[in-house]
mmCIF file of C-alpha atoms in Angstrom:
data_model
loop_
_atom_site.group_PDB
_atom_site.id
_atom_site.type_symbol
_atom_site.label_atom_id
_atom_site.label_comp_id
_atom_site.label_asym_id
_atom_site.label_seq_id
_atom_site.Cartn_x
_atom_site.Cartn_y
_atom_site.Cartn_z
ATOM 1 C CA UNK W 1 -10.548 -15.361 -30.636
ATOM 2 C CA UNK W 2 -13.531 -14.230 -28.682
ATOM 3 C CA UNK W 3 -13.518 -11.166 -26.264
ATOM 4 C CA UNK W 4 -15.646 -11.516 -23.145
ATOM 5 C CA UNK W 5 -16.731 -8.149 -21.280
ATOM 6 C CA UNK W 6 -15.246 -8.703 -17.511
ATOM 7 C CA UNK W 7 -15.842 -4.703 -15.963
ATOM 8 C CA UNK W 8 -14.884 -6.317 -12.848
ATOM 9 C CA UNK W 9 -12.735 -4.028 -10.312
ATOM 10 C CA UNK W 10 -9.027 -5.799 -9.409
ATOM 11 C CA UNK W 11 -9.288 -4.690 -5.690
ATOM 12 C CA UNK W 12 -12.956 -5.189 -5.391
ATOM 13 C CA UNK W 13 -12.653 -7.905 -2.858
ATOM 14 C CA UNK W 14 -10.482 -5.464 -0.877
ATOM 15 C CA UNK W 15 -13.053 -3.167 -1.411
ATOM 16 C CA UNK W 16 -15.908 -5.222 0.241
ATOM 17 C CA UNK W 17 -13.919 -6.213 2.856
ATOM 18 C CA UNK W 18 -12.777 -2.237 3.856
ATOM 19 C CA UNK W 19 -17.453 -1.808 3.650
ATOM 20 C CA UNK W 20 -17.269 -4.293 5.813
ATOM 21 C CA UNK W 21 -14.714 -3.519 8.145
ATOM 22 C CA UNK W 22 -15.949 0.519 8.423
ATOM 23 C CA UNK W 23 -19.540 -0.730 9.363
ATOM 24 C CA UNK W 24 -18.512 -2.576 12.576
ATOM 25 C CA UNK W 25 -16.043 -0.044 13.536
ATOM 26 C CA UNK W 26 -19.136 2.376 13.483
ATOM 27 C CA UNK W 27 -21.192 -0.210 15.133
ATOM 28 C CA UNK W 28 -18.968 -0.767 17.889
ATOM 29 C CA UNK W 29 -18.165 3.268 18.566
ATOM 30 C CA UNK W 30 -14.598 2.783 17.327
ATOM 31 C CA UNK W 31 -13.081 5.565 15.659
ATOM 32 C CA UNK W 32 -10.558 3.833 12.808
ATOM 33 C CA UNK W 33 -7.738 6.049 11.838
ATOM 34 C CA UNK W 34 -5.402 5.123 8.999
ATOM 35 C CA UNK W 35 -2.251 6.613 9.462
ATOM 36 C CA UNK W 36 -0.090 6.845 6.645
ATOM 37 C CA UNK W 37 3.204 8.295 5.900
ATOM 38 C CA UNK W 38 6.988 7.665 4.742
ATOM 39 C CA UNK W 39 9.880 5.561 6.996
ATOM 40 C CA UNK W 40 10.655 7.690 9.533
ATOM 41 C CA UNK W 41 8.104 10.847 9.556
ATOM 42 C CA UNK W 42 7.333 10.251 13.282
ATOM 43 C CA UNK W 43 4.066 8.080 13.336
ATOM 44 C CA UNK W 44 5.200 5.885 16.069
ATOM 45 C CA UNK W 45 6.308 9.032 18.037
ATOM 46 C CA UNK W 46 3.540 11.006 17.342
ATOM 47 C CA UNK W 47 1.348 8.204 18.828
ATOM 48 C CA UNK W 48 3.357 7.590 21.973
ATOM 49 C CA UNK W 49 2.539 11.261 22.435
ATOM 50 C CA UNK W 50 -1.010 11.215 21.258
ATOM 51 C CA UNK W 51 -2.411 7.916 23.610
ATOM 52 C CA UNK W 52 -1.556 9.390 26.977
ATOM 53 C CA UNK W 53 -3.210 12.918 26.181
ATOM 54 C CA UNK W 54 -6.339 11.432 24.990
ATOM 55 C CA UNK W 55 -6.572 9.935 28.525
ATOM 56 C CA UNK W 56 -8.572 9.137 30.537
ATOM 57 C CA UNK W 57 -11.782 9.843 28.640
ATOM 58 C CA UNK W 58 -10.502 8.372 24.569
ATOM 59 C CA UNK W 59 -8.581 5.011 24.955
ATOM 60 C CA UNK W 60 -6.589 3.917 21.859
ATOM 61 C CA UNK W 61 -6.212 0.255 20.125
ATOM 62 C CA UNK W 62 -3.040 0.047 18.023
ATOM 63 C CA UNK W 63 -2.587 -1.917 14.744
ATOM 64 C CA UNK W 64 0.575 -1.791 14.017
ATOM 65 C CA UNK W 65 1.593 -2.593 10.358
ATOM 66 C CA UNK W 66 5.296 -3.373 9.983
ATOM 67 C CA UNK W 67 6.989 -5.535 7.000
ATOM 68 C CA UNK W 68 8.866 -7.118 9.847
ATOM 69 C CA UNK W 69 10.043 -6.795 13.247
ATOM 70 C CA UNK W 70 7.494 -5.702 16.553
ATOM 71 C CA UNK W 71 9.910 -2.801 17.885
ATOM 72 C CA UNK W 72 7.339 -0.364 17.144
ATOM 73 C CA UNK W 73 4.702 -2.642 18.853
ATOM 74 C CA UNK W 74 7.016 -2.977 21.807
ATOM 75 C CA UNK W 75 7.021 0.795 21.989
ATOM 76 C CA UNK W 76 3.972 1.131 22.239
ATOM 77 C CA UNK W 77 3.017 -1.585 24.726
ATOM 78 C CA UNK W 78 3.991 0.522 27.447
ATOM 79 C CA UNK W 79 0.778 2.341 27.470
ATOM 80 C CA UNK W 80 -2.652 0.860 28.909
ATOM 81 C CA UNK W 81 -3.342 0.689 25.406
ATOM 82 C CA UNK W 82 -4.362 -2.757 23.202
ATOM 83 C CA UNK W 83 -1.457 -3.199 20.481
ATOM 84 C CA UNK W 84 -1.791 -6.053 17.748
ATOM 85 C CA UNK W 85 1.215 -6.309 15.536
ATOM 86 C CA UNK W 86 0.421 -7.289 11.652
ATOM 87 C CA UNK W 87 3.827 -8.157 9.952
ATOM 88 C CA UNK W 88 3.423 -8.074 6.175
ATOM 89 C CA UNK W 89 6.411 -11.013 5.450
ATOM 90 C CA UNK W 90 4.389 -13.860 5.633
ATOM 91 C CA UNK W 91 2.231 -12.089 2.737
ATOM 92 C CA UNK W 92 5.048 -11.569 0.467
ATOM 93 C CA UNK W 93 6.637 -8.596 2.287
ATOM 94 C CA UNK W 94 3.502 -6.012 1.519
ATOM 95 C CA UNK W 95 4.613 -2.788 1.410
ATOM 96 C CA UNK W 96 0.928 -1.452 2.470
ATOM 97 C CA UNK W 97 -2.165 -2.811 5.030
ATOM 98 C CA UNK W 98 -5.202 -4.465 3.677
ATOM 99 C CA UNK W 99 -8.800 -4.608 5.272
ATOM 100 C CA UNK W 100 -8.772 -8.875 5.252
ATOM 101 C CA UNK W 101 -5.741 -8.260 7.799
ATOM 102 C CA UNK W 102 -6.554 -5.707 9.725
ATOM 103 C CA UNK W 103 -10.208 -7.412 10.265
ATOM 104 C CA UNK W 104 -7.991 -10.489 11.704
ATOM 105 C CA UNK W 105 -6.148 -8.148 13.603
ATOM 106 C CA UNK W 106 -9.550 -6.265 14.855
ATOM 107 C CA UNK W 107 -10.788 -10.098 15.916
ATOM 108 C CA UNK W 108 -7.809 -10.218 18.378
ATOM 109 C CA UNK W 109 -8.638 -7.333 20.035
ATOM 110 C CA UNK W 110 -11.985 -6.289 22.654
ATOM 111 C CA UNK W 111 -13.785 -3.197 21.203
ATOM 112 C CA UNK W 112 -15.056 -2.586 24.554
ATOM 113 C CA UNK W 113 -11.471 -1.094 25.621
ATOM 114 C CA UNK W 114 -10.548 1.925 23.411
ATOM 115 C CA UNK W 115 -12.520 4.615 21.449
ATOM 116 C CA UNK W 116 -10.166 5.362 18.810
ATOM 117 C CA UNK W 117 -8.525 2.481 16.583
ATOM 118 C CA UNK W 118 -5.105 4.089 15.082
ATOM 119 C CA UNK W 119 -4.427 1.739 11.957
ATOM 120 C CA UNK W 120 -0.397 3.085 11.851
ATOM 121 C CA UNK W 121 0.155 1.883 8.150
ATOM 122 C CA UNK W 122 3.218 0.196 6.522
ATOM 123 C CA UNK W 123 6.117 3.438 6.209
ATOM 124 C CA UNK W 124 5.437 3.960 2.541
ATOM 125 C CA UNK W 125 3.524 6.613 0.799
ATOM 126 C CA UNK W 126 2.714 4.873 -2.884
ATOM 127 C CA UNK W 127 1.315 1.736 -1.885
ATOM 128 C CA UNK W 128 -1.063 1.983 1.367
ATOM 129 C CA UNK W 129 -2.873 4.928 -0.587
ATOM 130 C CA UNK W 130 -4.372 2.341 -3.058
ATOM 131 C CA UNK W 131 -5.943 -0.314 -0.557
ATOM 132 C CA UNK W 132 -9.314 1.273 1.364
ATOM 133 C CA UNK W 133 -8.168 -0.364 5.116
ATOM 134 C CA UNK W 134 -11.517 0.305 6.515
ATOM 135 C CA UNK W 135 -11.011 3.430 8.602
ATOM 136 C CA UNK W 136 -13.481 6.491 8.952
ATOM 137 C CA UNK W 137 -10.570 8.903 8.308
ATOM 138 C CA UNK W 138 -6.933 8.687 6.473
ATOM 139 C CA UNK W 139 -3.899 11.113 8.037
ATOM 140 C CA UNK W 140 -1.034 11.675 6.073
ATOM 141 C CA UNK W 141 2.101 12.290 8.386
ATOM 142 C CA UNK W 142 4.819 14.387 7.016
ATOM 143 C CA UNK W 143 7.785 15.530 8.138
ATOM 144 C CA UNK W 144 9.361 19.078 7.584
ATOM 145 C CA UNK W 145 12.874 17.301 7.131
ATOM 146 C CA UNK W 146 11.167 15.855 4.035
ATOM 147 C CA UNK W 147 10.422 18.437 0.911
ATOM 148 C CA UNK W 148 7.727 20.727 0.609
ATOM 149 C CA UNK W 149 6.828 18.774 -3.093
ATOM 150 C CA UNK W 150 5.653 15.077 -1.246
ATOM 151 C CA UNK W 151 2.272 16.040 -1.793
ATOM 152 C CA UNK W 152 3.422 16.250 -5.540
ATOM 153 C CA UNK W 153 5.037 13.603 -5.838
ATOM 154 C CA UNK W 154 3.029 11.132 -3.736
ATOM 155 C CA UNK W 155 -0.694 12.733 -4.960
ATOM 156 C CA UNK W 156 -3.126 9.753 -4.219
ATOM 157 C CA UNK W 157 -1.648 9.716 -0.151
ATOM 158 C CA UNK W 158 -2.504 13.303 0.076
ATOM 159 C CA UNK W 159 -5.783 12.992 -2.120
ATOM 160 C CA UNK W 160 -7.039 9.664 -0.234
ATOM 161 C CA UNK W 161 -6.359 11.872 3.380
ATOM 162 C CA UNK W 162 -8.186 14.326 5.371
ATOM 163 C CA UNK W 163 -5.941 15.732 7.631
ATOM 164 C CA UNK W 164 -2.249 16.291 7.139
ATOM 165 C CA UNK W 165 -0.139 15.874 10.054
ATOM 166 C CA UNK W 166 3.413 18.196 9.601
ATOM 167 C CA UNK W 167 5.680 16.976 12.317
ATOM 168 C CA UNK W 168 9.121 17.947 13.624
ATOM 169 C CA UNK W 169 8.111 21.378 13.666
ATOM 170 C CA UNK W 170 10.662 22.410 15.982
ATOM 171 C CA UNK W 171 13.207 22.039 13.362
ATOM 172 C CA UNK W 172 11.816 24.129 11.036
ATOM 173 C CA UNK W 173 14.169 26.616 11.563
ATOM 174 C CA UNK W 174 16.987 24.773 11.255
ATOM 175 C CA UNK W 175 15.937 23.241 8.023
ATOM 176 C CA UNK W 176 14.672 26.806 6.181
ATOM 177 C CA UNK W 177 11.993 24.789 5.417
ATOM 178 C CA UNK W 178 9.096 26.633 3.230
ATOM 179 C CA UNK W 179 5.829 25.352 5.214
ATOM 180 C CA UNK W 180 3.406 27.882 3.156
ATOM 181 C CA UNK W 181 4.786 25.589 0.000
ATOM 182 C CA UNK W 182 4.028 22.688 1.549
ATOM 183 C CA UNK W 183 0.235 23.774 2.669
ATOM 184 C CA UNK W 184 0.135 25.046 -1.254
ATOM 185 C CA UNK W 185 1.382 21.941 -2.600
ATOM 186 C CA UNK W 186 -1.065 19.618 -0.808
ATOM 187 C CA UNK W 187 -3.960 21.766 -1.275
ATOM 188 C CA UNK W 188 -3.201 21.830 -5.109
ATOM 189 C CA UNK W 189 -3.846 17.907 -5.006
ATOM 190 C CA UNK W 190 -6.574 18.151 -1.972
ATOM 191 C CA UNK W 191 -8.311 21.456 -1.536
ATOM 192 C CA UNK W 192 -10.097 20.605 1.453
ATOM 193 C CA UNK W 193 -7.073 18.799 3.194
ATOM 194 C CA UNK W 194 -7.279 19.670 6.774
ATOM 195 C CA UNK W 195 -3.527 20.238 8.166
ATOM 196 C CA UNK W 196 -1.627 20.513 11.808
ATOM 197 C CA UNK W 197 1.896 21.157 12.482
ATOM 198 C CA UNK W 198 3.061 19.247 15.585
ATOM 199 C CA UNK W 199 6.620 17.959 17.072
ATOM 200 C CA UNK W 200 6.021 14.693 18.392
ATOM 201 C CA UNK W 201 9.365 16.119 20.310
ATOM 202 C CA UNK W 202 8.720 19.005 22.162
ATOM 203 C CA UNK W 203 4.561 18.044 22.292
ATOM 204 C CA UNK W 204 4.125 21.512 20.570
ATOM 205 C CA UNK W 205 0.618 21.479 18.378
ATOM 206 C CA UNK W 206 -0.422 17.887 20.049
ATOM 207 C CA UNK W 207 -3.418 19.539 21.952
ATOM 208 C CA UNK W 208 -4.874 20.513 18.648
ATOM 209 C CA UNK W 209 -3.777 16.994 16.784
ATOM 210 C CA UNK W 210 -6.025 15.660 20.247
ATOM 211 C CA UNK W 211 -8.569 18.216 19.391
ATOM 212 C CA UNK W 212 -9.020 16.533 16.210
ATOM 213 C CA UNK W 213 -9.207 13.184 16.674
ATOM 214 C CA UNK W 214 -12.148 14.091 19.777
ATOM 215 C CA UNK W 215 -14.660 15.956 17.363
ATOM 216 C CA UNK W 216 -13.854 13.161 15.111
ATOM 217 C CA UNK W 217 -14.886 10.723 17.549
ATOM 218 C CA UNK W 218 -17.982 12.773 18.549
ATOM 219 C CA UNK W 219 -18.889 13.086 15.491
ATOM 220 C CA UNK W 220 -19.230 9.009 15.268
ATOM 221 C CA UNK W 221 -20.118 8.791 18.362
ATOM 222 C CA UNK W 222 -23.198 11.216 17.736
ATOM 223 C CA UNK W 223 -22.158 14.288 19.211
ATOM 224 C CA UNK W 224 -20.376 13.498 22.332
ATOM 225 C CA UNK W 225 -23.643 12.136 24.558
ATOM 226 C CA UNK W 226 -22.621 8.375 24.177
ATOM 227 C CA UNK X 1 6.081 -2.986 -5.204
ATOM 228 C CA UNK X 2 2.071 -3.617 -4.452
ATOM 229 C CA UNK X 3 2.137 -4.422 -8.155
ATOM 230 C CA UNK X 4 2.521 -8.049 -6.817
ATOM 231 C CA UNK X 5 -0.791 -7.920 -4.556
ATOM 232 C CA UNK X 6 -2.261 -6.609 -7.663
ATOM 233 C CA UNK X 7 -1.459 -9.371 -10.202
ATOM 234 C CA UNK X 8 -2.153 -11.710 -7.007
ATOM 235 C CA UNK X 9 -5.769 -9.751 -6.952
ATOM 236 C CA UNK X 10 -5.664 -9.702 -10.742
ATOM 237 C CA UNK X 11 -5.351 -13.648 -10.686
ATOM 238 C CA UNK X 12 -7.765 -14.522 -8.250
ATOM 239 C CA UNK X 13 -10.814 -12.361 -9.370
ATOM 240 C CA UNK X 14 -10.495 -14.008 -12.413
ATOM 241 C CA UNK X 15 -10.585 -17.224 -11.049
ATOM 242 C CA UNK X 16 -13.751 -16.321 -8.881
ATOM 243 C CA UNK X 17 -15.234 -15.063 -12.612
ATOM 244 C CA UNK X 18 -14.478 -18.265 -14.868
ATOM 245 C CA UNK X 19 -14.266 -21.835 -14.905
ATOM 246 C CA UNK X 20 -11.117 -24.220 -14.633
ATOM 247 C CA UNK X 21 -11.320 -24.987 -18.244
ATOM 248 C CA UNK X 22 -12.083 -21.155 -19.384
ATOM 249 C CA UNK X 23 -9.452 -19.954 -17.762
ATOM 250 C CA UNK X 24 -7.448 -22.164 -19.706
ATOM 251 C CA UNK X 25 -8.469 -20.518 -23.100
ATOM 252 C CA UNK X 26 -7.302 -16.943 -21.907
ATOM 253 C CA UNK X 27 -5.007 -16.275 -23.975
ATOM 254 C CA UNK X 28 -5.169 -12.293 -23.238
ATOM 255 C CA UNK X 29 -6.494 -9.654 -19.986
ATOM 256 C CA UNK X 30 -7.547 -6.307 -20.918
ATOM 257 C CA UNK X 31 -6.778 -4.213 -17.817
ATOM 258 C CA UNK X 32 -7.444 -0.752 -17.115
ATOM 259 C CA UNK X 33 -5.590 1.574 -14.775
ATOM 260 C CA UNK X 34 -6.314 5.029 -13.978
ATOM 261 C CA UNK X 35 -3.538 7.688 -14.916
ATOM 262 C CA UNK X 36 -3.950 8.519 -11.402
ATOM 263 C CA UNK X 37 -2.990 5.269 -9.243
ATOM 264 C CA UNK X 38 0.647 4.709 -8.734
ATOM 265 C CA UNK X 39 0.961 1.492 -10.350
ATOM 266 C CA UNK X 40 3.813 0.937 -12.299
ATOM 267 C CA UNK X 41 2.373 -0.954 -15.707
ATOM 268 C CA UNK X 42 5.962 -2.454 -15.828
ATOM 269 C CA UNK X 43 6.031 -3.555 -12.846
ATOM 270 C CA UNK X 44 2.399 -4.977 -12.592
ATOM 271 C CA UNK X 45 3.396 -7.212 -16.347
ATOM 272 C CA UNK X 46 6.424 -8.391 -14.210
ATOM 273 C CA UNK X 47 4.420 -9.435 -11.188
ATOM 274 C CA UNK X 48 2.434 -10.919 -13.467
ATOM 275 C CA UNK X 49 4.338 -12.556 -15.781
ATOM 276 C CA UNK X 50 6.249 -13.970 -12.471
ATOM 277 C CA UNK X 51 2.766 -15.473 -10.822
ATOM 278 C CA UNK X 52 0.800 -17.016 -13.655
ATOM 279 C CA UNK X 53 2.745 -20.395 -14.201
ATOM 280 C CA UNK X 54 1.517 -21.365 -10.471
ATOM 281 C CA UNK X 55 -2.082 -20.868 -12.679
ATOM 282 C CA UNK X 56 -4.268 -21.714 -14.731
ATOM 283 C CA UNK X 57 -3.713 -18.446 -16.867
ATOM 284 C CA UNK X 58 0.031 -19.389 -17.534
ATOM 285 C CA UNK X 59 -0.578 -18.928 -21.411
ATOM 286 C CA UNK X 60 -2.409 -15.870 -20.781
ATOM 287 C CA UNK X 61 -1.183 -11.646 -21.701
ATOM 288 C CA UNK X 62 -1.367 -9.083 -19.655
ATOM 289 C CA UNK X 63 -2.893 -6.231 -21.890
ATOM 290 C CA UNK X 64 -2.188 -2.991 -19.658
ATOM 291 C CA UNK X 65 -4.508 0.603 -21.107
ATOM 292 C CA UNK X 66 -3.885 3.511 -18.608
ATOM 293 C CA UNK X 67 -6.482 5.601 -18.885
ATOM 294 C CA UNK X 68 -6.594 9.399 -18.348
ATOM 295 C CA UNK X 69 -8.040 11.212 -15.714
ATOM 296 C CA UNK X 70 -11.480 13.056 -16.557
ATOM 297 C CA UNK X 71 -12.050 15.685 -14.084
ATOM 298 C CA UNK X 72 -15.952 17.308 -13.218
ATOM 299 C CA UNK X 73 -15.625 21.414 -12.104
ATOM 300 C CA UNK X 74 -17.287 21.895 -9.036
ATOM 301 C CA UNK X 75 -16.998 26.028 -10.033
ATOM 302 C CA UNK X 76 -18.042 25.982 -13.981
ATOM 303 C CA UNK X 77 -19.651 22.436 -14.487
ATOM 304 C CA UNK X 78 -17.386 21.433 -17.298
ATOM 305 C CA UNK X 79 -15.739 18.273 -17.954
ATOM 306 C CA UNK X 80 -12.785 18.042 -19.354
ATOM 307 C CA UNK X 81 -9.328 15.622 -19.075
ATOM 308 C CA UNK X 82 -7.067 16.495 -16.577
ATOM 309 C CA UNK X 83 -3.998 17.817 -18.313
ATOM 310 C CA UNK X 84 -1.987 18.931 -15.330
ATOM 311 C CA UNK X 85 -1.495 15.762 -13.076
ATOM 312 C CA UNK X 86 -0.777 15.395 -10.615
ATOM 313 C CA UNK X 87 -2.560 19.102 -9.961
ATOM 314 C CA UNK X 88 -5.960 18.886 -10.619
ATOM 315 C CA UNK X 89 -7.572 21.848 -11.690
ATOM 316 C CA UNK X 90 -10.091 23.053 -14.030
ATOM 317 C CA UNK X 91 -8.545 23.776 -17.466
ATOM 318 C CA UNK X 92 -11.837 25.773 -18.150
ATOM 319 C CA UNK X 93 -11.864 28.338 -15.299
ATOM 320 C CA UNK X 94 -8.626 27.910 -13.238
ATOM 321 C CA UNK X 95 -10.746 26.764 -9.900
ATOM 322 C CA UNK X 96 -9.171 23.749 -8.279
ATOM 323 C CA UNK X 97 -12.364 22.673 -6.483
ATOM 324 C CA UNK X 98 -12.497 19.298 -9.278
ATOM 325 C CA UNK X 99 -13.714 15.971 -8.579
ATOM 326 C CA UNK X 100 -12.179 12.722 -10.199
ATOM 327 C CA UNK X 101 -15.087 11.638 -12.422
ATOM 328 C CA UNK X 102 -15.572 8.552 -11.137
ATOM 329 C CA UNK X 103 -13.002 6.495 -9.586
ATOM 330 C CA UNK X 104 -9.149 5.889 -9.187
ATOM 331 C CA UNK X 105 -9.643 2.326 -10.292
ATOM 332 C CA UNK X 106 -8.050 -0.299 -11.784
ATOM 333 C CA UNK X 107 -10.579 -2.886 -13.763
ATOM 334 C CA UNK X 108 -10.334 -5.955 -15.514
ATOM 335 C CA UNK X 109 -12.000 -4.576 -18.785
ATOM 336 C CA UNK X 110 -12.130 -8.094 -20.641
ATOM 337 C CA UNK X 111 -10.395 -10.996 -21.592
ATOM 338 C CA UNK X 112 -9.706 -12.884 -24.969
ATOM 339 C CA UNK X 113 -10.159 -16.679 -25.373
ATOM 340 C CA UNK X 114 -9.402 -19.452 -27.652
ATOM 341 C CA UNK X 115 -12.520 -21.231 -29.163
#
């Protein structure tokens, strides 16, 4: 038996590709935003909220990752907003986006009409934290009818993300929900985690959650003067 | 379950690294995962196990070594293995301002053939 030295990375081809991906997003002044969360945290409501009030001056692109079905696609579509759809079945029912598909998806889609490219992820917080998808930025989404440990249990999503988005914030007191644990928790596994509490709801905390994703896109952009 | 993309991943860098009839000799893959990713080693020998008679590495192992996290103190300098995942802080001075020393990977370390 021989042993041959390999040192080769698994998801290096996923890897390149994400480079890749990130450099034309910067050359074509799109912002790429990788949202990423568990089923049912609110991304798809926190974007129907978030397109409109970026208007008129930040248009959005959607790539929508679902396993299957377009409902959240369809939801979507009713904003002057580009929306590509990128089921995961035909690949074996991925549980998570990776930067091969979303560069197909990016193909199908003219840069030239939005500013700010919101990958929404596959509802899972294990599996999209491992594969780089090629944005600038990762959000986490959580949701304060969820538990203040996530960020303990699900470390590499809140490590892998800047900015952590709580939502449903006007039921927080209804649930007796401990946000100070929650900040605590997620800055145990990501001291410089950026976080927002919003309600996708009542539209509470969306002008900040706006706020951010502008200086993020002047900040690409090269200070706002494009 | 990415474990699946991963063996899938697994499989085809090492058919990008070796030839038809090497891969035939691999008889076992030495892979490396970082304490810190959330792959299930069970789960990735499964996915695994369930791909490779499609390949050429049907007679092949899957050798799994998770390896701990090493952690570099931004406040104190020292290195030192992280013994309080999935909290990372410095065991030397309590600051939580740590970096992974280098990265949450998972690498195909080597593989064993038949001469």
């Amino acid at each position: 038996m021989r042993k041959i030295k390999v040192l080769k990375k698994i998801l290096s081809a996923n890897d390149r590709a994400a480079r890749e991906l990130r450099g034309i997003f910067s050359e074509k002044n799109v912002f790429a935003l990788n949202l990423m969360s568990s089923p049912g945290s609110g991304k798809t409501s926190l974007l129907e909220k978030t397109i409109p009030s970026l208007m008129p001056s930040i248009r959005s692109g959607i790539i929508e990752g679902d396993i299957t079905t377009s409902v959240d696609a369809r939801r979507l579509s009713f904003f002057d907003a580009p929306v590509v759809s990128i089921n995961t079945m035909p690949f074996g029912g991925q549980c998570h986006l990776e930067a091969a598909w979303i560069y197909e998806a990016f193909e199908q889609m003219n840069s030239n009409d939005f500013e700010i490219l919101f990958i929404e992820n596959i509802g899972n917080l294990v599996c999209p934290a491992e594969f780089d998808t090629g944005s600038h930025k990762n959000a986490v989404i959580i949701s304060v009818t969820e538990g203040e440990d996530k960020p303990l249990k699900y470390p590499l999503a809140f490590r892998e993300s800047d900015i952590m988005v709580i939502n449903k914030c006007d039921l927080i007191d209804v649930l007796d929900f401990d946000l100070p644990a929650l900040i605590k928790n997620a800055r145990k596994i990501n001291p410089g985690i950026e976080f927002l509490t919003v309600s996708a709801r009542s539209g509470e905390g969306i002008d900040k959650w706006v706020g951010w994703l502008r200086k993020e896109y002047d900040i690409l952009s090269g200070g706002g003067n494009d | 379950m990415h474990e699946l993309s991963i063996a899938e991943k697994l499989i085809s860098e090492l058919e990008l690294s070796f030839s038809r009839r090497e891969l035939n000799k691999i008889e076992r893959i030495n892979v490396k995962i970082s304490e810190y990713s959330g792959v299930v080693p069970e789960s990735l020998d499964l996915a695994f196990s369930a791909l490779k008679g499609e390949t050429l590495l049907k007679k092949s192992s899957l050798d799994i070594d998770i390896v701990p996290v090493k952690l570099n103190c931004r406040s104190c300098g020292s290195i030192m293995r992280a013994d309080s995942l999935p909290v990372l802080i410095c065991s030397g001075c309590g600051s939580n301002e740590v970096d992974i020393d280098g990265e949450v990977e998972m690498m195909i370390d080597s593989v064993e053939v038949y001469d």
